[in-house]
Amino acid sequence: MNDRDFSDWYCMQRESYNPRSQRVLYLELVTKGVDPAVVKSSIQDYHSEEDCCRTLALRKVGALSHEKLVSYLLGKVGVVLFSQRQGFRYDTIKTVLKSLPDFSTDC
């Protein structure tokens, strides 16, 4: 398997099962010894920063109990902190937060 095939496969796996930001994904692949130019190309082709952040945010909201969900939605601080720990930029997180459904009406 060459660097390009591995990098493409790794990006698709990360996006599907354990999303990370482009910055973190880049560092992971370069650390594994993949050529930085190949990594940049793969990330641009297969990795949507906003979609990955949205997936993580929805998983985080879905994993909370009712009581935690109420307090969590009041400030949405949990999503911001969690997404930042995964390496996403604040402007991406802010865009995703605006697009999330309003769960507070269900509580």
JSON list of C-alpha atoms in Angstrom, two decimals:
[
{"chain": "A", "resi": 1, "resn": "MET", "atom": "CA", "xyz": [0.00, 0.00, 0.00]},
{"chain": "A", "resi": 2, "resn": "ASN", "atom": "CA", "xyz": [1.45, 3.37, -0.94]},
{"chain": "A", "resi": 3, "resn": "ASP", "atom": "CA", "xyz": [1.23, 6.63, 1.02]},
{"chain": "A", "resi": 4, "resn": "ARG", "atom": "CA", "xyz": [-1.70, 7.97, -1.01]},
{"chain": "A", "resi": 5, "resn": "ASP", "atom": "CA", "xyz": [-3.82, 4.83, -0.58]},
{"chain": "A", "resi": 6, "resn": "PHE", "atom": "CA", "xyz": [-3.07, 4.66, 3.13]},
{"chain": "A", "resi": 7, "resn": "SER", "atom": "CA", "xyz": [-3.76, 8.36, 3.64]},
{"chain": "A", "resi": 8, "resn": "ASP", "atom": "CA", "xyz": [-7.08, 8.15, 1.77]},
{"chain": "A", "resi": 9, "resn": "TRP", "atom": "CA", "xyz": [-8.13, 5.06, 3.73]},
{"chain": "A", "resi": 10, "resn": "TYR", "atom": "CA", "xyz": [-7.11, 6.63, 7.06]},
{"chain": "A", "resi": 11, "resn": "CYS", "atom": "CA", "xyz": [-9.05, 9.84, 6.33]},
{"chain": "A", "resi": 12, "resn": "MET", "atom": "CA", "xyz": [-12.20, 7.89, 5.44]},
{"chain": "A", "resi": 13, "resn": "GLN", "atom": "CA", "xyz": [-11.89, 5.71, 8.56]},
{"chain": "A", "resi": 14, "resn": "ARG", "atom": "CA", "xyz": [-11.42, 8.72, 10.83]},
{"chain": "A", "resi": 15, "resn": "GLU", "atom": "CA", "xyz": [-14.37, 10.54, 9.30]},
{"chain": "A", "resi": 16, "resn": "SER", "atom": "CA", "xyz": [-16.61, 7.49, 9.71]},
{"chain": "A", "resi": 17, "resn": "TYR", "atom": "CA", "xyz": [-15.61, 6.14, 13.12]},
{"chain": "A", "resi": 18, "resn": "ASN", "atom": "CA", "xyz": [-13.62, 8.65, 15.14]},
{"chain": "A", "resi": 19, "resn": "PRO", "atom": "CA", "xyz": [-13.73, 12.13, 13.58]},
{"chain": "A", "resi": 20, "resn": "ARG", "atom": "CA", "xyz": [-10.94, 14.59, 14.22]},
{"chain": "A", "resi": 21, "resn": "SER", "atom": "CA", "xyz": [-10.11, 18.02, 12.85]},
{"chain": "A", "resi": 22, "resn": "GLN", "atom": "CA", "xyz": [-7.98, 18.46, 9.76]},
{"chain": "A", "resi": 23, "resn": "ARG", "atom": "CA", "xyz": [-5.12, 19.73, 11.92]},
{"chain": "A", "resi": 24, "resn": "VAL", "atom": "CA", "xyz": [-5.16, 16.65, 14.18]},
{"chain": "A", "resi": 25, "resn": "LEU", "atom": "CA", "xyz": [-5.58, 14.31, 11.21]},
{"chain": "A", "resi": 26, "resn": "TYR", "atom": "CA", "xyz": [-2.61, 15.94, 9.47]},
{"chain": "A", "resi": 27, "resn": "LEU", "atom": "CA", "xyz": [-0.43, 15.50, 12.57]},
{"chain": "A", "resi": 28, "resn": "GLU", "atom": "CA", "xyz": [-1.48, 11.86, 12.99]},
{"chain": "A", "resi": 29, "resn": "LEU", "atom": "CA", "xyz": [-0.61, 10.95, 9.41]},
{"chain": "A", "resi": 30, "resn": "VAL", "atom": "CA", "xyz": [2.70, 12.85, 9.35]},
{"chain": "A", "resi": 31, "resn": "THR", "atom": "CA", "xyz": [3.64, 11.15, 12.63]},
{"chain": "A", "resi": 32, "resn": "LYS", "atom": "CA", "xyz": [2.97, 7.79, 10.93]},
{"chain": "A", "resi": 33, "resn": "GLY", "atom": "CA", "xyz": [5.51, 8.74, 8.27]},
{"chain": "A", "resi": 34, "resn": "VAL", "atom": "CA", "xyz": [3.26, 9.79, 5.39]},
{"chain": "A", "resi": 35, "resn": "ASP", "atom": "CA", "xyz": [4.56, 12.54, 3.10]},
{"chain": "A", "resi": 36, "resn": "PRO", "atom": "CA", "xyz": [3.03, 15.92, 4.16]},
{"chain": "A", "resi": 37, "resn": "ALA", "atom": "CA", "xyz": [2.06, 16.83, 0.57]},
{"chain": "A", "resi": 38, "resn": "VAL", "atom": "CA", "xyz": [0.14, 13.54, 0.22]},
{"chain": "A", "resi": 39, "resn": "VAL", "atom": "CA", "xyz": [-1.55, 14.13, 3.58]},
{"chain": "A", "resi": 40, "resn": "LYS", "atom": "CA", "xyz": [-2.73, 17.62, 2.60]},
{"chain": "A", "resi": 41, "resn": "SER", "atom": "CA", "xyz": [-4.14, 16.30, -0.66]},
{"chain": "A", "resi": 42, "resn": "SER", "atom": "CA", "xyz": [-5.99, 13.42, 1.04]},
{"chain": "A", "resi": 43, "resn": "ILE", "atom": "CA", "xyz": [-7.43, 15.65, 3.74]},
{"chain": "A", "resi": 44, "resn": "GLN", "atom": "CA", "xyz": [-8.76, 18.11, 1.16]},
{"chain": "A", "resi": 45, "resn": "ASP", "atom": "CA", "xyz": [-10.28, 15.30, -0.92]},
{"chain": "A", "resi": 46, "resn": "TYR", "atom": "CA", "xyz": [-11.88, 13.21, 1.83]},
{"chain": "A", "resi": 47, "resn": "HIS", "atom": "CA", "xyz": [-12.33, 15.30, 4.95]},
{"chain": "A", "resi": 48, "resn": "SER", "atom": "CA", "xyz": [-15.05, 17.85, 5.63]},
{"chain": "A", "resi": 49, "resn": "GLU", "atom": "CA", "xyz": [-14.17, 19.78, 8.79]},
{"chain": "A", "resi": 50, "resn": "GLU", "atom": "CA", "xyz": [-17.72, 20.98, 9.38]},
{"chain": "A", "resi": 51, "resn": "ASP", "atom": "CA", "xyz": [-19.33, 17.56, 8.81]},
{"chain": "A", "resi": 52, "resn": "CYS", "atom": "CA", "xyz": [-16.92, 15.89, 11.23]},
{"chain": "A", "resi": 53, "resn": "CYS", "atom": "CA", "xyz": [-17.54, 18.53, 13.88]},
{"chain": "A", "resi": 54, "resn": "ARG", "atom": "CA", "xyz": [-21.32, 18.17, 13.42]},
{"chain": "A", "resi": 55, "resn": "THR", "atom": "CA", "xyz": [-21.08, 14.38, 13.77]},
{"chain": "A", "resi": 56, "resn": "LEU", "atom": "CA", "xyz": [-19.13, 14.73, 17.01]},
{"chain": "A", "resi": 57, "resn": "ALA", "atom": "CA", "xyz": [-21.54, 17.32, 18.41]},
{"chain": "A", "resi": 58, "resn": "LEU", "atom": "CA", "xyz": [-24.59, 15.17, 17.66]},
{"chain": "A", "resi": 59, "resn": "ARG", "atom": "CA", "xyz": [-22.94, 12.12, 19.23]},
{"chain": "A", "resi": 60, "resn": "LYS", "atom": "CA", "xyz": [-22.13, 14.15, 22.33]},
{"chain": "A", "resi": 61, "resn": "VAL", "atom": "CA", "xyz": [-25.71, 15.41, 22.64]},
{"chain": "A", "resi": 62, "resn": "GLY", "atom": "CA", "xyz": [-27.13, 11.92, 22.05]},
{"chain": "A", "resi": 63, "resn": "ALA", "atom": "CA", "xyz": [-24.97, 10.40, 24.80]},
{"chain": "A", "resi": 64, "resn": "LEU", "atom": "CA", "xyz": [-26.28, 12.68, 27.55]},
{"chain": "A", "resi": 65, "resn": "SER", "atom": "CA", "xyz": [-29.04, 11.82, 29.99]},
{"chain": "A", "resi": 66, "resn": "HIS", "atom": "CA", "xyz": [-32.13, 14.04, 30.21]},
{"chain": "A", "resi": 67, "resn": "GLU", "atom": "CA", "xyz": [-30.87, 16.04, 33.21]},
{"chain": "A", "resi": 68, "resn": "LYS", "atom": "CA", "xyz": [-27.43, 16.57, 31.73]},
{"chain": "A", "resi": 69, "resn": "LEU", "atom": "CA", "xyz": [-29.00, 17.45, 28.38]},
{"chain": "A", "resi": 70, "resn": "VAL", "atom": "CA", "xyz": [-31.01, 20.29, 29.90]},
{"chain": "A", "resi": 71, "resn": "SER", "atom": "CA", "xyz": [-28.03, 21.90, 31.60]},
{"chain": "A", "resi": 72, "resn": "TYR", "atom": "CA", "xyz": [-25.82, 21.14, 28.62]},
{"chain": "A", "resi": 73, "resn": "LEU", "atom": "CA", "xyz": [-28.10, 22.89, 26.15]},
{"chain": "A", "resi": 74, "resn": "LEU", "atom": "CA", "xyz": [-28.39, 26.02, 28.28]},
{"chain": "A", "resi": 75, "resn": "GLY", "atom": "CA", "xyz": [-24.83, 27.01, 27.50]},
{"chain": "A", "resi": 76, "resn": "LYS", "atom": "CA", "xyz": [-23.71, 24.51, 24.85]},
{"chain": "A", "resi": 77, "resn": "VAL", "atom": "CA", "xyz": [-20.37, 24.75, 26.59]},
{"chain": "A", "resi": 78, "resn": "GLY", "atom": "CA", "xyz": [-19.96, 20.98, 26.45]},
{"chain": "A", "resi": 79, "resn": "VAL", "atom": "CA", "xyz": [-19.99, 20.86, 22.66]},
{"chain": "A", "resi": 80, "resn": "VAL", "atom": "CA", "xyz": [-17.57, 23.75, 22.37]},
{"chain": "A", "resi": 81, "resn": "LEU", "atom": "CA", "xyz": [-15.06, 22.30, 24.84]},
{"chain": "A", "resi": 82, "resn": "PHE", "atom": "CA", "xyz": [-15.38, 18.76, 23.48]},
{"chain": "A", "resi": 83, "resn": "SER", "atom": "CA", "xyz": [-14.94, 19.92, 19.88]},
{"chain": "A", "resi": 84, "resn": "GLN", "atom": "CA", "xyz": [-11.96, 22.08, 20.79]},
{"chain": "A", "resi": 85, "resn": "ARG", "atom": "CA", "xyz": [-10.32, 19.08, 22.47]},
{"chain": "A", "resi": 86, "resn": "GLN", "atom": "CA", "xyz": [-10.76, 17.23, 19.15]},
{"chain": "A", "resi": 87, "resn": "GLY", "atom": "CA", "xyz": [-8.85, 20.02, 17.40]},
{"chain": "A", "resi": 88, "resn": "PHE", "atom": "CA", "xyz": [-11.63, 21.95, 15.67]},
{"chain": "A", "resi": 89, "resn": "ARG", "atom": "CA", "xyz": [-11.35, 25.73, 15.26]},
{"chain": "A", "resi": 90, "resn": "TYR", "atom": "CA", "xyz": [-13.88, 27.90, 17.07]},
{"chain": "A", "resi": 91, "resn": "ASP", "atom": "CA", "xyz": [-15.36, 29.36, 13.86]},
{"chain": "A", "resi": 92, "resn": "THR", "atom": "CA", "xyz": [-16.16, 25.81, 12.67]},
{"chain": "A", "resi": 93, "resn": "ILE", "atom": "CA", "xyz": [-17.71, 24.94, 16.04]},
{"chain": "A", "resi": 94, "resn": "LYS", "atom": "CA", "xyz": [-19.80, 28.13, 16.01]},
{"chain": "A", "resi": 95, "resn": "THR", "atom": "CA", "xyz": [-21.17, 27.33, 12.54]},
{"chain": "A", "resi": 96, "resn": "VAL", "atom": "CA", "xyz": [-22.05, 23.79, 13.63]},
{"chain": "A", "resi": 97, "resn": "LEU", "atom": "CA", "xyz": [-23.76, 24.97, 16.82]},
{"chain": "A", "resi": 98, "resn": "LYS", "atom": "CA", "xyz": [-26.02, 27.23, 14.78]},
{"chain": "A", "resi": 99, "resn": "SER", "atom": "CA", "xyz": [-27.02, 24.30, 12.57]},
{"chain": "A", "resi": 100, "resn": "LEU", "atom": "CA", "xyz": [-27.80, 21.85, 15.40]},
{"chain": "A", "resi": 101, "resn": "PRO", "atom": "CA", "xyz": [-31.46, 21.15, 16.13]},
{"chain": "A", "resi": 102, "resn": "ASP", "atom": "CA", "xyz": [-32.92, 22.83, 19.20]},
{"chain": "A", "resi": 103, "resn": "PHE", "atom": "CA", "xyz": [-33.33, 20.00, 21.72]},
{"chain": "A", "resi": 104, "resn": "SER", "atom": "CA", "xyz": [-34.50, 22.30, 24.51]},
{"chain": "A", "resi": 105, "resn": "THR", "atom": "CA", "xyz": [-38.11, 22.12, 23.27]},
{"chain": "A", "resi": 106, "resn": "ASP", "atom": "CA", "xyz": [-38.11, 18.32, 23.86]},
{"chain": "A", "resi": 107, "resn": "CYS", "atom": "CA", "xyz": [-37.09, 18.65, 27.51]}
]
